[in-house]
Amino acid sequence: MACNANKAPFLRSIAKRGLASQCPRPLGQAAEVQSTVLNNKLVVATAEASLPITRVSIVLRAGSRNESYENQGAAHLLRIAANLSTKNSTAFAITRNIQQVGGSLSASNDRELVTYTVETTANQIETGLRYLQDLVQPAFKPWELADNVPLLRTQVSSVSPQERAVELLHKAAFHSGLGNSIYIPKHQIGKLSSESLLHYVANTFTPSRCAVVGVGIDQNTLSGFAQNLELASGSGKSNSTSYYGGDARKDTAGNVAHVAVAGQGGSLLNQKEALAFAVLKQAVGSGAATKRGNINGTFGKALQNAVTDASVSYKTINAAYEDAGLFGFLVSTDGQNIGKAVDALTRALKSGSVSSNDVNRGKALLKAAILESYSTDSSLINVIGVQAAHLKQVQSIESLLSAVDGVTQQEVQEAAKKAGSSKLSVAAVGNLANVPYASDLA
């Protein structure tokens, strides 16, 4: 079957003008980003690439927080449907034509966003865009959904206990909205109809909830592509989320326990607070920076002092969403020592004390992470996609680094006190014999 990518008039103009090809920026150099808001409120952002590879993402605020009780799992199915037929193309045609040009088409989802991304060489982006635009018009053919039930069951059963603890943490913290899992509940597998999924798409695939971002493509070219996307009219319904706190537990076989504990964090729309929590995450420590290296920060030191004779792993949780957030930790160890580990880390979380040395180290680590994300194409497409979808703009690397430098020790301590003084959320999976409840940690 011949490629019919050039049947779309606008895409033919891309091929004719060759605007998708730009001179790559030097490897390791942070990218400059351009962003504009179209008349229909859709955001377009682009950056130069460091390699002759073009990446384009359609980012939609259609994540699981938008699900109701009746259509839980819809966002997960949107990710699955990226490999299925659309209103304009069959699954076979999409796969064959993308593979013919050596490209890839992928989808991802989280609590707030559903993202479709195409990657091709710069001279083949015409074909990539042709099939990327098809993904925002899914067909949800009943027989294809039925064929993918085994895949859904496999994905749900493959969720690690650490991931399951984080999912339960959100359930305990927010109940609904942000409390909805990014994975379809087992009782919903095979139950969502094509009509309910199309209704979900109509409410969430709208221009005001969408951003189109690209790396290695011209801004005007991508703006023209974005204007031609066939999205539903209206602004869609936005779900507000309240923080509650509490417990969510799941006993499983074995002698290992995985426990996640968190308090209220910062929201993305409050940049000063979000950056303070981002610095705090680096300041309290997320483990050794090198293999067998020393663990810096209050979390690491507290855990080392509490558990000296057992294998233990932990990471700091800083989940920032549009209007809410969580800050805390996830720890895993054997059932006999989990109580001591959780108690020690909770005391460190509730202390609200962060030294100036920890703050300075946290700022340096955060700036290094920002520089790396703006310098690597695969990370850059994700960073600008999140900013464009939530903030309706993309910050330059200079302004973002300057904002990090402006974070004070007092702001970081206030962030730590907010997380530690709020009602805690506690989620646990595994051997829970010695796992404390939220009321025990108050």
Tab-separated table of N, CA, C and O in Angstrom, residues 84-87 89-91 138-148 194 197-198:
chain	number	residue	atom	x	y	z
A	84	LEU	N	-4.511	1.490	17.706
A	84	LEU	CA	-5.698	0.970	17.045
A	84	LEU	C	-6.116	1.876	15.892
A	84	LEU	O	-5.524	2.918	15.653
A	85	SER	N	-7.156	1.484	15.202
A	85	SER	CA	-7.645	2.253	14.066
A	85	SER	C	-8.258	3.578	14.517
A	85	SER	O	-8.784	3.695	15.625
A	86	THR	N	-8.177	4.567	13.651
A	86	THR	CA	-8.803	5.862	13.889
A	86	THR	C	-9.922	6.064	12.875
A	86	THR	O	-10.200	5.184	12.064
A	87	LYS	N	-10.549	7.232	12.895
A	87	LYS	CA	-11.628	7.496	11.955
A	87	LYS	C	-11.127	7.574	10.516
A	87	LYS	O	-11.894	7.366	9.575
A	89	SER	N	-7.765	6.215	9.473
A	89	SER	CA	-6.736	5.229	9.104
A	89	SER	C	-6.920	3.951	9.896
A	89	SER	O	-7.341	3.980	11.061
A	90	THR	N	-6.566	2.851	9.280
A	90	THR	CA	-6.576	1.576	9.991
A	90	THR	C	-5.295	1.448	10.810
A	90	THR	O	-4.294	2.126	10.553
A	91	ALA	N	-5.330	0.563	11.787
A	91	ALA	CA	-4.135	0.314	12.599
A	91	ALA	C	-2.991	-0.174	11.728
A	91	ALA	O	-1.827	0.197	11.932
A	138	PRO	N	-9.828	9.067	17.519
A	138	PRO	CA	-9.897	7.607	17.678
A	138	PRO	C	-11.281	7.075	17.302
A	138	PRO	O	-12.292	7.774	17.418
A	139	ALA	N	-11.317	5.820	16.857
A	139	ALA	CA	-12.587	5.206	16.441
A	139	ALA	C	-13.171	4.306	17.529
A	139	ALA	O	-14.382	4.159	17.625
A	140	PHE	N	-12.311	3.689	18.347
A	140	PHE	CA	-12.748	2.774	19.410
A	140	PHE	C	-13.687	1.700	18.852
A	140	PHE	O	-14.818	1.522	19.315
A	141	LYS	N	-13.236	1.000	17.835
A	141	LYS	CA	-14.042	-0.075	17.269
A	141	LYS	C	-14.194	-1.194	18.301
A	141	LYS	O	-13.203	-1.633	18.889
A	142	PRO	N	-15.412	-1.635	18.552
A	142	PRO	CA	-15.655	-2.598	19.646
A	142	PRO	C	-14.805	-3.854	19.548
A	142	PRO	O	-14.316	-4.365	20.569
A	143	TRP	N	-14.612	-4.383	18.333
A	143	TRP	CA	-13.832	-5.621	18.194
A	143	TRP	C	-12.347	-5.389	18.491
A	143	TRP	O	-11.671	-6.283	18.999
A	144	GLU	N	-11.850	-4.184	18.200
A	144	GLU	CA	-10.448	-3.902	18.535
A	144	GLU	C	-10.283	-3.730	20.047
A	144	GLU	O	-9.270	-4.164	20.622
A	145	LEU	N	-11.247	-3.088	20.697
A	145	LEU	CA	-11.184	-2.967	22.155
A	145	LEU	C	-11.226	-4.345	22.803
A	145	LEU	O	-10.483	-4.613	23.764
A	146	ALA	N	-12.073	-5.237	22.278
A	146	ALA	CA	-12.166	-6.589	22.832
A	146	ALA	C	-10.851	-7.351	22.641
A	146	ALA	O	-10.416	-8.100	23.528
A	147	ASP	N	-10.206	-7.154	21.504
A	147	ASP	CA	-8.936	-7.840	21.234
A	147	ASP	C	-7.835	-7.406	22.188
A	147	ASP	O	-6.859	-8.150	22.386
A	148	ASN	N	-7.962	-6.202	22.762
A	148	ASN	CA	-6.909	-5.678	23.632
A	148	ASN	C	-7.172	-5.901	25.116
A	148	ASN	O	-6.399	-5.432	25.954
A	194	SER	N	-17.574	1.828	23.428
A	194	SER	CA	-17.081	2.807	22.467
A	194	SER	C	-17.763	4.152	22.673
A	194	SER	O	-17.119	5.209	22.578
A	197	LEU	N	-16.286	6.059	25.671
A	197	LEU	CA	-14.940	6.549	25.366
A	197	LEU	C	-14.990	7.744	24.420
A	197	LEU	O	-14.248	8.719	24.588
A	198	LEU	N	-15.873	7.695	23.424
A	198	LEU	CA	-16.021	8.832	22.509
A	198	LEU	C	-16.556	10.055	23.244
A	198	LEU	O	-16.174	11.195	22.938
